[in-house]
Short mmCIF file of C-alpha atoms and ligand atoms in Angstrom, two decimals:
data_model
loop_
_atom_site.label_atom_id
_atom_site.label_comp_id
_atom_site.label_asym_id
_atom_site.label_seq_id
_atom_site.Cartn_x
_atom_site.Cartn_y
_atom_site.Cartn_z
CA MET O 126 -22.51 -25.66 37.01
CA HIS O 127 -22.06 -29.39 36.66
CA PRO O 128 -22.60 -31.58 39.66
CA GLN O 129 -19.51 -33.36 41.01
CA LYS O 130 -19.39 -36.76 42.57
CA SER O 131 -16.94 -38.47 44.90
CA GLU O 132 -16.52 -41.07 47.55
CA ALA O 133 -15.90 -39.35 50.89
CA ILE O 134 -15.56 -39.72 54.64
CA ILE O 135 -17.69 -37.45 56.80
CA LEU O 136 -15.43 -35.75 59.34
CA GLN O 137 -17.90 -33.55 61.18
CA HIS O 138 -21.13 -31.67 60.88
CA ILE O 139 -22.39 -28.62 62.67
CA ASP O 140 -25.99 -27.53 62.93
CA TYR O 141 -26.88 -24.44 61.00
CA GLY O 142 -30.10 -22.86 62.20
CA GLU O 143 -33.13 -25.01 62.90
CA SER O 144 -32.96 -27.36 59.97
CA ASP O 145 -29.67 -27.25 58.04
CA ARG O 146 -26.18 -28.56 58.53
CA ILE O 147 -22.68 -27.69 57.39
CA VAL O 148 -20.71 -30.84 56.70
CA THR O 149 -16.93 -31.24 56.56
CA PHE O 150 -15.79 -34.22 54.49
CA PHE O 151 -12.60 -35.67 53.08
CA THR O 152 -12.26 -36.96 49.52
CA PRO O 153 -9.37 -38.86 47.85
CA GLU O 154 -8.90 -36.43 44.96
CA GLN O 155 -9.90 -33.04 46.38
CA GLY O 156 -8.97 -33.44 50.03
CA LEU O 157 -10.96 -31.52 52.62
CA LEU O 158 -14.23 -29.91 51.51
CA LYS O 159 -17.19 -28.27 53.20
CA GLY O 160 -20.76 -28.47 52.05
CA PHE O 161 -24.14 -27.06 52.96
CA ALA O 162 -26.82 -29.70 53.53
CA ARG O 163 -30.22 -28.08 53.40
CA GLY O 164 -32.81 -29.67 55.68
CA ALA O 165 -30.38 -32.31 56.96
CA ARG O 166 -31.03 -31.56 60.62
CA LYS O 167 -34.79 -31.65 60.65
CA SER O 168 -35.74 -34.05 57.89
CA ARG O 169 -34.35 -37.50 57.24
CA LYS O 170 -35.76 -37.81 53.74
CA ARG O 171 -32.86 -36.58 51.71
CA PHE O 172 -29.73 -37.50 53.62
CA GLY O 173 -30.80 -40.03 56.24
CA ALA O 174 -27.86 -41.04 58.43
CA ALA O 175 -25.37 -40.51 55.60
CA LEU O 176 -23.95 -37.29 57.02
CA GLU O 177 -23.06 -38.74 60.42
CA PRO O 178 -19.39 -38.33 61.35
CA PHE O 179 -17.09 -41.22 60.34
CA SER O 180 -19.53 -42.50 57.69
CA GLY O 181 -18.29 -43.63 54.30
CA VAL O 182 -20.47 -42.05 51.62
CA ARG O 183 -20.82 -41.21 47.95
CA LEU O 184 -21.65 -37.51 47.66
CA ILE O 185 -22.97 -35.37 44.85
CA TRP O 186 -22.51 -31.61 45.09
CA ARG O 187 -22.53 -28.42 43.11
CA GLN O 188 -20.34 -25.37 43.44
CA ARG O 189 -22.05 -22.28 44.88
CA PRO O 190 -21.33 -18.98 43.23
CA ASN O 191 -18.97 -16.79 45.30
CA SER O 192 -18.68 -19.33 48.10
CA SER O 193 -16.20 -21.97 49.14
CA LEU O 194 -19.11 -23.82 50.70
CA LEU O 195 -20.47 -26.46 48.33
CA ASN O 196 -24.11 -27.32 47.91
CA LEU O 197 -24.66 -30.95 48.84
CA GLN O 198 -27.27 -32.52 46.60
CA GLU O 199 -27.26 -36.22 47.44
CA ALA O 200 -25.55 -38.58 49.85
CA GLU O 201 -25.50 -42.30 49.48
CA LEU O 202 -24.47 -44.11 52.65
CA LEU O 203 -21.83 -46.78 51.98
CA ASP O 204 -20.89 -47.60 55.58
CA LEU O 205 -22.16 -45.99 58.78
CA ARG O 206 -19.44 -47.77 60.82
CA ASP O 207 -21.97 -48.46 63.52
CA GLY O 208 -19.46 -50.51 65.51
CA LEU O 209 -17.70 -47.30 66.55
CA ARG O 210 -20.77 -46.39 68.54
CA ARG O 211 -20.37 -49.36 70.81
CA ASP O 212 -16.90 -48.46 72.08
CA LEU O 213 -16.02 -45.11 73.60
CA LYS O 214 -12.29 -45.45 72.94
CA ALA O 215 -12.97 -46.30 69.30
CA LEU O 216 -15.16 -43.21 69.00
CA ALA O 217 -12.50 -41.04 70.61
CA LEU O 218 -9.79 -42.39 68.30
CA ALA O 219 -12.00 -41.97 65.23
CA ALA O 220 -12.57 -38.34 66.21
CA TYR O 221 -8.83 -37.90 66.80
CA GLY O 222 -7.96 -39.34 63.39
CA CYS O 223 -10.49 -37.15 61.60
CA GLU O 224 -9.42 -33.99 63.39
CA LEU O 225 -5.72 -34.66 62.72
CA VAL O 226 -6.36 -35.26 59.01
CA ALA O 227 -8.35 -32.01 58.83
CA ALA O 228 -5.59 -30.11 60.64
CA LEU O 229 -2.71 -31.49 58.55
CA PHE O 230 -4.38 -31.74 55.14
CA GLY O 231 -6.90 -28.93 55.27
CA GLU O 232 -5.43 -26.99 52.35
CA GLY O 233 -7.16 -29.04 49.66
CA GLY O 234 -5.51 -30.99 46.85
CA ALA O 235 -5.41 -34.72 46.15
CA HIS O 236 -4.41 -36.96 49.05
CA PRO O 237 -5.45 -40.47 48.02
CA GLU O 238 -2.99 -42.12 50.41
CA VAL O 239 -4.23 -40.06 53.38
CA TYR O 240 -7.79 -40.97 52.43
CA ALA O 241 -6.89 -44.67 52.29
CA MET O 242 -5.16 -44.43 55.67
CA LEU O 243 -8.12 -42.75 57.37
CA LYS O 244 -10.62 -45.15 55.80
CA SER O 245 -8.60 -48.10 56.96
CA LEU O 246 -8.23 -46.71 60.50
CA LEU O 247 -11.99 -46.15 60.81
CA ASP O 248 -12.72 -49.63 59.43
CA GLN O 249 -10.33 -51.19 61.92
CA LEU O 250 -11.79 -49.27 64.89
CA ASN O 251 -15.25 -50.22 63.67
CA VAL O 252 -14.58 -53.95 63.85
CA ASP O 253 -12.03 -54.10 66.64
CA GLY O 254 -12.71 -51.20 69.04
CA GLY O 255 -10.05 -48.80 70.25
CA CYS O 256 -6.63 -49.57 71.69
CA ALA O 257 -3.34 -47.76 72.29
CA GLU O 258 -1.64 -49.39 69.26
CA TYR O 259 -3.99 -47.60 66.86
CA ARG O 260 -3.17 -44.18 68.27
CA LEU O 261 0.55 -44.77 67.91
CA LEU O 262 0.18 -46.16 64.38
CA LEU O 263 -2.04 -43.26 63.37
CA GLU O 264 0.49 -40.72 64.59
CA LEU O 265 3.39 -42.51 62.89
CA ARG O 266 1.49 -42.67 59.59
CA LEU O 267 0.53 -39.02 59.74
CA LEU O 268 4.13 -38.02 60.39
CA ARG O 269 5.15 -39.94 57.29
CA LEU O 270 2.26 -38.79 55.09
CA SER O 271 2.84 -35.16 56.00
CA GLY O 272 6.52 -35.51 55.16
CA HIS O 273 7.95 -35.28 58.65
CA GLU O 274 9.85 -38.41 59.49
CA PRO O 275 12.04 -38.10 62.55
CA HIS O 276 15.40 -39.89 62.40
CA LEU O 277 14.96 -43.08 64.38
CA LEU O 278 17.81 -45.56 63.93
CA HIS O 279 20.75 -43.21 63.61
CA CYS O 280 21.73 -39.97 65.31
CA ALA O 281 19.75 -37.03 63.86
CA VAL O 282 22.70 -34.68 64.31
CA CYS O 283 25.88 -36.61 63.40
CA GLY O 284 24.32 -39.57 61.56
CA GLY O 285 26.29 -41.96 63.75
CA ALA O 286 25.26 -45.34 65.14
CA LEU O 287 23.26 -45.50 68.37
CA PRO O 288 24.01 -47.36 71.62
CA GLU O 289 21.35 -49.22 73.65
CA GLN O 290 20.20 -46.15 75.57
CA VAL O 291 19.34 -43.24 73.32
CA HIS O 292 17.68 -39.85 73.70
CA PHE O 293 15.06 -38.35 71.45
CA SER O 294 14.46 -34.69 70.74
CA VAL O 295 11.62 -33.23 68.72
CA GLU O 296 13.60 -30.03 68.19
CA GLN O 297 16.60 -31.97 66.80
CA ASP O 298 14.18 -34.06 64.70
CA GLY O 299 15.00 -37.48 66.04
CA SER O 300 17.26 -39.79 68.02
CA LEU O 301 20.51 -38.52 69.52
CA CYS O 302 23.72 -40.32 70.39
CA PRO O 303 25.27 -39.52 73.80
CA ALA O 304 27.71 -37.06 72.20
CA CYS O 305 24.95 -35.07 70.49
CA ARG O 306 22.41 -35.22 73.33
CA VAL O 307 20.74 -31.88 74.14
CA PRO O 308 19.05 -30.83 77.39
CA GLY O 309 15.36 -31.75 77.48
CA ALA O 310 15.76 -34.77 75.19
CA ARG O 311 13.80 -37.76 76.48
CA PRO O 312 15.45 -41.15 77.09
CA VAL O 313 14.28 -44.03 74.93
CA SER O 314 15.59 -47.53 74.29
CA LEU O 315 17.00 -48.64 70.95
CA ALA O 316 14.50 -51.53 70.98
CA THR O 317 11.57 -49.10 71.04
CA LEU O 318 13.06 -47.08 68.18
CA GLY O 319 13.49 -50.32 66.25
CA SER O 320 9.82 -51.21 66.75
CA LEU O 321 8.72 -47.74 65.67
CA ALA O 322 10.91 -47.92 62.58
CA ARG O 323 9.45 -51.32 61.65
CA CYS O 324 5.88 -50.04 62.13
CA ARG O 325 6.69 -47.04 59.97
CA GLU O 326 7.85 -49.23 57.10
CA THR O 327 4.51 -51.07 56.88
CA PRO O 328 1.89 -49.80 54.41
CA ALA O 329 0.18 -46.64 55.72
CA ASP O 330 -3.28 -48.16 55.38
CA ARG O 331 -2.50 -51.24 57.47
CA PHE O 332 -3.76 -51.22 61.05
CA ALA O 333 -4.66 -54.84 61.71
CA GLY O 334 -2.32 -57.32 63.37
CA PHE O 335 0.05 -55.09 65.35
CA HIS O 336 0.85 -56.09 68.91
CA LEU O 337 3.27 -53.76 70.62
CA GLY O 338 4.81 -54.42 74.00
CA ALA O 339 4.26 -52.27 77.07
CA THR O 340 7.73 -50.69 76.78
CA THR O 341 7.27 -49.79 73.12
CA LEU O 342 3.91 -48.21 73.88
CA GLY O 343 5.12 -46.54 77.06
CA GLU O 344 8.19 -44.99 75.42
CA GLY O 345 7.00 -44.73 71.84
CA ALA O 346 3.54 -43.22 72.30
CA PRO O 347 4.59 -39.95 74.00
CA LEU O 348 7.45 -39.63 71.52
CA CYS O 349 5.14 -39.93 68.49
CA THR O 350 2.63 -37.52 70.00
CA ALA O 351 5.35 -34.95 70.70
CA ALA O 352 6.83 -35.29 67.20
CA LEU O 353 3.40 -34.87 65.63
CA ASP O 354 2.56 -31.90 67.86
CA ALA O 355 5.49 -29.99 66.40
CA GLN O 356 3.78 -30.22 62.97
CA LEU O 357 0.27 -29.27 64.03
CA PRO O 358 -1.02 -25.82 63.18
CA ARG O 359 -3.58 -25.81 66.00
CA ARG O 360 -4.78 -27.40 69.22
CA ILE O 361 -6.48 -30.75 68.68
CA LYS O 362 -9.70 -30.75 70.69
CA SER O 363 -10.32 -34.49 70.50
CA ARG O 364 -6.88 -35.11 72.05
CA GLU O 365 -8.10 -33.88 75.44
CA PHE O 366 -11.04 -36.23 75.29
CA LEU O 367 -8.82 -39.14 74.32
CA ASP O 368 -6.24 -38.40 77.01
CA ARG O 369 -8.95 -38.36 79.63
CA LEU O 370 -10.15 -41.80 78.61
CA GLU O 371 -6.70 -43.28 78.34
CA PRO O 372 -3.88 -41.11 79.65
CA LEU O 373 -0.56 -41.56 77.87
CA PRO O 374 1.96 -43.47 79.97
CA PRO O 375 4.35 -41.09 81.73
CA ALA O 376 7.51 -40.40 79.77
CA PRO O 377 10.24 -42.64 81.14
CA GLY O 378 12.83 -40.85 83.23
CA GLY O 379 10.43 -37.96 83.66
CA ALA O 380 12.38 -35.87 81.17
CA GLY O 381 11.26 -34.02 78.09
CA HIS O 382 7.65 -33.19 78.80
CA SER O 383 5.97 -31.35 75.99
CA MET W 44 -31.97 1.36 53.60
CA LEU W 45 -32.80 0.55 57.23
CA ASP W 46 -30.13 2.96 58.49
CA SER W 47 -32.52 5.85 58.17
CA ILE W 48 -34.96 4.22 60.65
CA PRO W 49 -32.69 3.26 63.59
CA SER W 50 -35.38 1.89 65.92
CA PHE W 51 -36.69 -0.39 63.17
CA ALA W 52 -33.14 -1.50 62.29
CA ARG W 53 -32.46 -2.27 65.93
CA LEU W 54 -35.48 -4.59 66.20
CA VAL W 55 -34.56 -6.36 62.95
CA ALA W 56 -31.03 -6.90 64.26
CA GLU W 57 -32.37 -8.37 67.53
CA LEU W 58 -34.87 -10.66 65.79
CA ALA W 59 -32.24 -11.89 63.34
CA LYS W 60 -30.34 -13.38 66.30
CA PHE W 61 -33.05 -16.05 66.70
CA PRO W 62 -32.18 -19.53 65.41
CA GLY W 63 -33.45 -20.04 61.88
CA ILE W 64 -34.38 -16.36 61.43
CA GLY W 65 -32.56 -14.55 58.66
CA LYS W 66 -32.63 -10.83 57.95
CA LYS W 67 -35.53 -11.20 55.54
CA THR W 68 -37.77 -12.98 58.02
CA ALA W 69 -36.69 -10.58 60.77
CA THR W 70 -37.81 -7.65 58.63
CA ARG W 71 -41.17 -9.33 58.01
CA LEU W 72 -41.63 -9.90 61.75
CA ALA W 73 -40.69 -6.30 62.52
CA PHE W 74 -43.32 -5.01 60.08
CA PHE W 75 -45.84 -7.35 61.69
CA LEU W 76 -45.03 -5.93 65.15
CA LEU W 77 -45.30 -2.41 63.78
CA ARG W 78 -48.90 -3.07 62.68
CA GLN W 79 -49.85 -4.71 66.03
CA PRO W 80 -51.66 -2.68 68.72
CA ARG W 81 -49.41 -1.36 71.49
CA ALA W 82 -50.89 -3.81 74.02
CA GLU W 83 -49.78 -6.80 71.92
CA ALA W 84 -46.24 -5.48 71.71
CA GLU W 85 -46.20 -4.91 75.46
CA ALA W 86 -47.47 -8.45 76.08
CA LEU W 87 -44.61 -9.86 73.99
CA ALA W 88 -41.96 -7.70 75.64
CA GLY W 89 -43.41 -8.60 79.07
CA ALA W 90 -43.40 -12.32 78.32
CA ILE W 91 -39.73 -12.18 77.34
CA LEU W 92 -38.77 -10.29 80.50
CA GLU W 93 -40.83 -12.62 82.69
CA LEU W 94 -39.07 -15.60 81.14
CA LYS W 95 -35.69 -14.18 82.07
CA GLU W 96 -36.83 -13.15 85.57
CA LYS W 97 -38.70 -16.28 86.62
CA ILE W 98 -37.05 -19.22 84.92
CA GLY W 99 -33.94 -20.83 86.27
CA PHE W 100 -32.58 -24.36 86.52
CA CYS W 101 -33.81 -26.90 89.05
CA SER W 102 -30.99 -27.55 91.51
CA ARG W 103 -31.81 -31.28 91.53
CA CYS W 104 -32.50 -32.25 87.91
CA PHE W 105 -31.32 -29.12 86.01
CA HIS W 106 -34.52 -28.83 84.01
CA ILE W 107 -35.85 -25.31 83.47
CA THR W 108 -38.29 -24.31 86.20
CA GLU W 109 -40.03 -21.43 87.98
CA SER W 110 -39.78 -23.12 91.36
CA ASP W 111 -36.84 -24.95 92.88
CA PRO W 112 -37.00 -27.96 93.12
CA CYS W 113 -39.13 -28.23 89.99
CA PRO W 114 -42.66 -29.75 89.92
CA ILE W 115 -41.33 -32.99 88.41
CA CYS W 116 -38.81 -33.43 91.23
CA THR W 117 -41.47 -32.79 93.91
CA ASP W 118 -44.33 -34.78 92.30
CA PRO W 119 -45.07 -37.62 94.80
CA GLY W 120 -46.73 -39.68 92.05
CA ARG W 121 -43.46 -40.33 90.24
CA ASP W 122 -41.30 -43.43 90.64
CA GLU W 123 -38.18 -42.48 92.61
CA GLY W 124 -36.43 -45.65 91.39
CA LEU W 125 -36.49 -44.68 87.71
CA LEU W 126 -34.24 -41.90 86.48
CA CYS W 127 -34.11 -40.74 82.87
CA VAL W 128 -31.03 -38.87 81.61
CA VAL W 129 -31.43 -36.43 78.74
CA GLU W 130 -29.13 -33.93 77.07
CA GLN W 131 -31.35 -30.84 77.06
CA PRO W 132 -34.63 -29.57 78.55
CA GLN W 133 -36.30 -29.90 75.14
CA ASP W 134 -35.51 -33.64 75.18
CA LEU W 135 -37.20 -33.98 78.58
CA ILE W 136 -40.22 -32.21 77.12
CA ALA W 137 -40.24 -34.64 74.16
CA ILE W 138 -40.35 -37.62 76.54
CA GLU W 139 -43.01 -36.05 78.74
CA ARG W 140 -45.08 -35.43 75.61
CA SER W 141 -44.95 -39.12 74.75
CA ARG W 142 -46.55 -39.97 78.15
CA SER W 143 -44.48 -43.11 78.39
CA PHE W 144 -42.33 -42.34 81.42
CA ARG W 145 -43.33 -41.80 85.06
CA GLY W 146 -39.97 -41.57 86.78
CA ARG W 147 -37.75 -38.57 87.39
CA TYR W 148 -35.18 -36.86 85.17
CA HIS W 149 -31.67 -35.53 85.04
CA VAL W 150 -30.70 -32.98 82.39
CA LEU W 151 -26.99 -33.10 81.55
CA GLN W 152 -27.15 -29.75 79.74
CA GLY W 153 -25.15 -31.13 76.83
CA ALA W 154 -23.44 -34.28 75.64
CA LEU W 155 -19.91 -35.59 75.52
CA SER W 156 -18.29 -34.65 72.25
CA PRO W 157 -14.98 -36.23 71.26
CA LEU W 158 -14.89 -33.97 68.18
CA ASP W 159 -15.38 -30.78 70.18
CA GLY W 160 -13.31 -31.88 73.15
CA ILE W 161 -16.31 -31.65 75.51
CA GLY W 162 -15.66 -33.95 78.45
CA PRO W 163 -17.72 -34.94 81.51
CA ASP W 164 -16.48 -31.96 83.53
CA GLN W 165 -18.36 -29.58 81.28
CA LEU W 166 -21.68 -31.34 81.94
CA ARG W 167 -23.89 -32.11 84.96
CA PHE W 168 -22.23 -35.52 85.45
CA SER W 169 -20.92 -35.22 88.98
CA GLU W 170 -24.37 -34.06 90.15
CA LEU W 171 -25.87 -37.14 88.47
CA LEU W 172 -23.42 -39.50 90.16
CA GLN W 173 -24.19 -37.81 93.48
CA ARG W 174 -27.91 -38.47 92.96
CA LEU W 175 -27.29 -42.09 92.03
CA LYS W 176 -25.15 -42.67 95.12
CA GLY W 177 -28.21 -41.67 97.17
CA GLY W 178 -29.34 -45.26 96.60
CA ALA W 179 -32.98 -44.80 95.57
CA VAL W 180 -32.47 -45.31 91.84
CA ARG W 181 -32.88 -48.86 90.46
CA GLU W 182 -32.77 -48.07 86.78
CA LEU W 183 -31.10 -45.33 84.78
CA LEU W 184 -32.76 -44.82 81.41
CA VAL W 185 -30.32 -43.10 79.07
CA ALA W 186 -32.31 -41.00 76.59
CA THR W 187 -29.50 -39.14 74.88
CA ASN W 188 -29.76 -38.45 71.15
CA PHE W 189 -28.78 -41.07 68.58
CA THR W 190 -25.85 -39.00 67.42
CA VAL W 191 -22.11 -39.54 67.90
CA GLU W 192 -22.32 -37.26 70.97
CA GLY W 193 -25.37 -39.02 72.39
CA ASP W 194 -23.82 -42.44 71.84
CA ALA W 195 -20.54 -41.37 73.45
CA THR W 196 -22.47 -40.05 76.45
CA ALA W 197 -24.44 -43.29 76.79
CA LEU W 198 -21.27 -45.41 76.66
CA TYR W 199 -19.57 -43.24 79.25
CA LEU W 200 -22.59 -43.33 81.56
CA ALA W 201 -22.90 -47.10 81.31
CA GLY W 202 -19.24 -47.45 82.29
CA GLN W 203 -19.62 -45.14 85.29
CA VAL W 204 -22.99 -46.30 86.57
CA ARG W 205 -22.96 -50.08 86.13
CA PRO W 206 -20.37 -50.55 88.92
CA LEU W 207 -22.89 -48.90 91.30
CA GLY W 208 -25.19 -51.90 90.78
CA ILE W 209 -27.80 -49.84 88.94
CA ARG W 210 -29.44 -51.18 85.79
CA VAL W 211 -28.61 -48.99 82.79
CA THR W 212 -30.99 -48.99 79.82
CA ARG W 213 -31.24 -46.96 76.65
CA LEU W 214 -34.11 -45.97 74.41
CA ALA W 215 -34.64 -48.70 71.83
CA HIS W 216 -33.53 -48.00 68.33
CA GLY W 217 -36.36 -47.31 66.00
CA ILE W 218 -35.24 -43.77 66.45
CA PRO W 219 -32.99 -43.42 63.42
CA THR W 220 -29.25 -42.87 63.81
CA GLY W 221 -28.37 -39.20 63.60
CA SER W 222 -31.63 -38.03 65.21
CA ASP W 223 -32.21 -35.36 67.82
CA LEU W 224 -34.97 -36.47 70.16
CA GLU W 225 -36.80 -33.17 69.88
CA PHE W 226 -37.57 -33.83 66.21
CA VAL W 227 -38.90 -37.38 66.72
CA ASP W 228 -42.69 -37.88 66.85
CA ASP W 229 -44.41 -38.79 70.14
CA ALA W 230 -45.48 -42.29 69.10
CA THR W 231 -41.92 -43.24 68.17
CA VAL W 232 -40.56 -41.87 71.46
CA ASN W 233 -43.27 -43.81 73.31
CA ARG W 234 -42.28 -47.07 71.59
CA ALA W 235 -38.60 -46.38 72.25
CA VAL W 236 -39.26 -45.92 75.99
CA GLU W 237 -41.47 -49.01 76.19
CA GLY W 238 -38.90 -51.09 74.35
CA ARG W 239 -35.80 -49.82 76.13
CA ARG W 240 -32.91 -52.27 76.24
CA ASP W 241 -30.04 -52.91 78.62
CA LEU W 242 -26.78 -51.13 77.90
ZN1 LIG Y 170 25.33 -37.89 67.22
ZN1 LIG Y 171 -36.15 -30.88 89.04
#
């Protein structure tokens, strides 16, 4: 079988026995793939640091007969993103981004725009460290890229205009006017929804240069997390780690905990 | 084929649970044991049982030991002011082998892992902080692996320990990124300890 070649981002590796590793990576044209890297744990000759999580690499692999696991042949390290290793929040967010991409786009297929988004997020965390804005942007982008965009600037139920004080419901898929409000919906200001909508309109692979106010982060972050949660097929392990480092601000009004 | 010889099949199945041992190797080992004199087989079985009976974790440093506290913790010749943090007992052994460190140790029994959701509560962190609050330690040498998990652990430790007024250092690079300490040669570990840098 012919070898295949692609640029990729390493999402994770697990040790296999004494000397080998199984590597999960994301490519622009084939999405999520898994490969077997013989000797990668014990010897540094063949793969070096190229299979470290969050690295940008160029990989060469071959298909294995009767197996979905590919045989990794070569890995050329393009960018280790060493800066991530100097900031715990950046590391936690990088892990969160990678795990979310794997959970939402794990079925294979071409996802060049998801690849570009993840690459850009990791690059930004690498140079700038981690902050709350990046988590919110990541979640907004993933909602859009996975085709789940909650209604923000009009009522999700009646389509009507919104007053200053609005409620938001994941179940109703967006903002709610007072007439359509359901129990459990969380209060949110129109200004926050406006900021979220503006962020959402920016290119998915842009992370630099956003400065969100405390209210937008305080109201918007739990809302984005809850909306994304409704789309996730499984528990996100890196979320617990991230929340421990930087707990989400409490939902205003205390309503609508997820 | 093995089904007709149940006792042989049972041994192969047990041996194949070892890391890095597949069914083929397990079968080879089982044939080897079959050819050995009975006394050799008893010695092996005895050694395994003795390991499980005698070895536990040191209640101070969490290294494996036959006596509690362990010989390293009770050795009067070691510097009480220097404490080296490692992920696993095999990492402690790697540093001891390099003969570059004469302080005491603390084994975390793992590392923080953002990707696996492993936080400080799942490790021996609170016990470490308790030891550090005792006041004898001047310098904490972080000797976690140069992996994402080891780096995350080092960053977290630095953040927790620096406010206590204790110097926090880490093994110098020179140990390549992505490495487990147990696979690094002694001379490199020695240089990394000698050249440790502030975190
Ligand atoms: Zn309405
Ligand atoms: Zn001890």
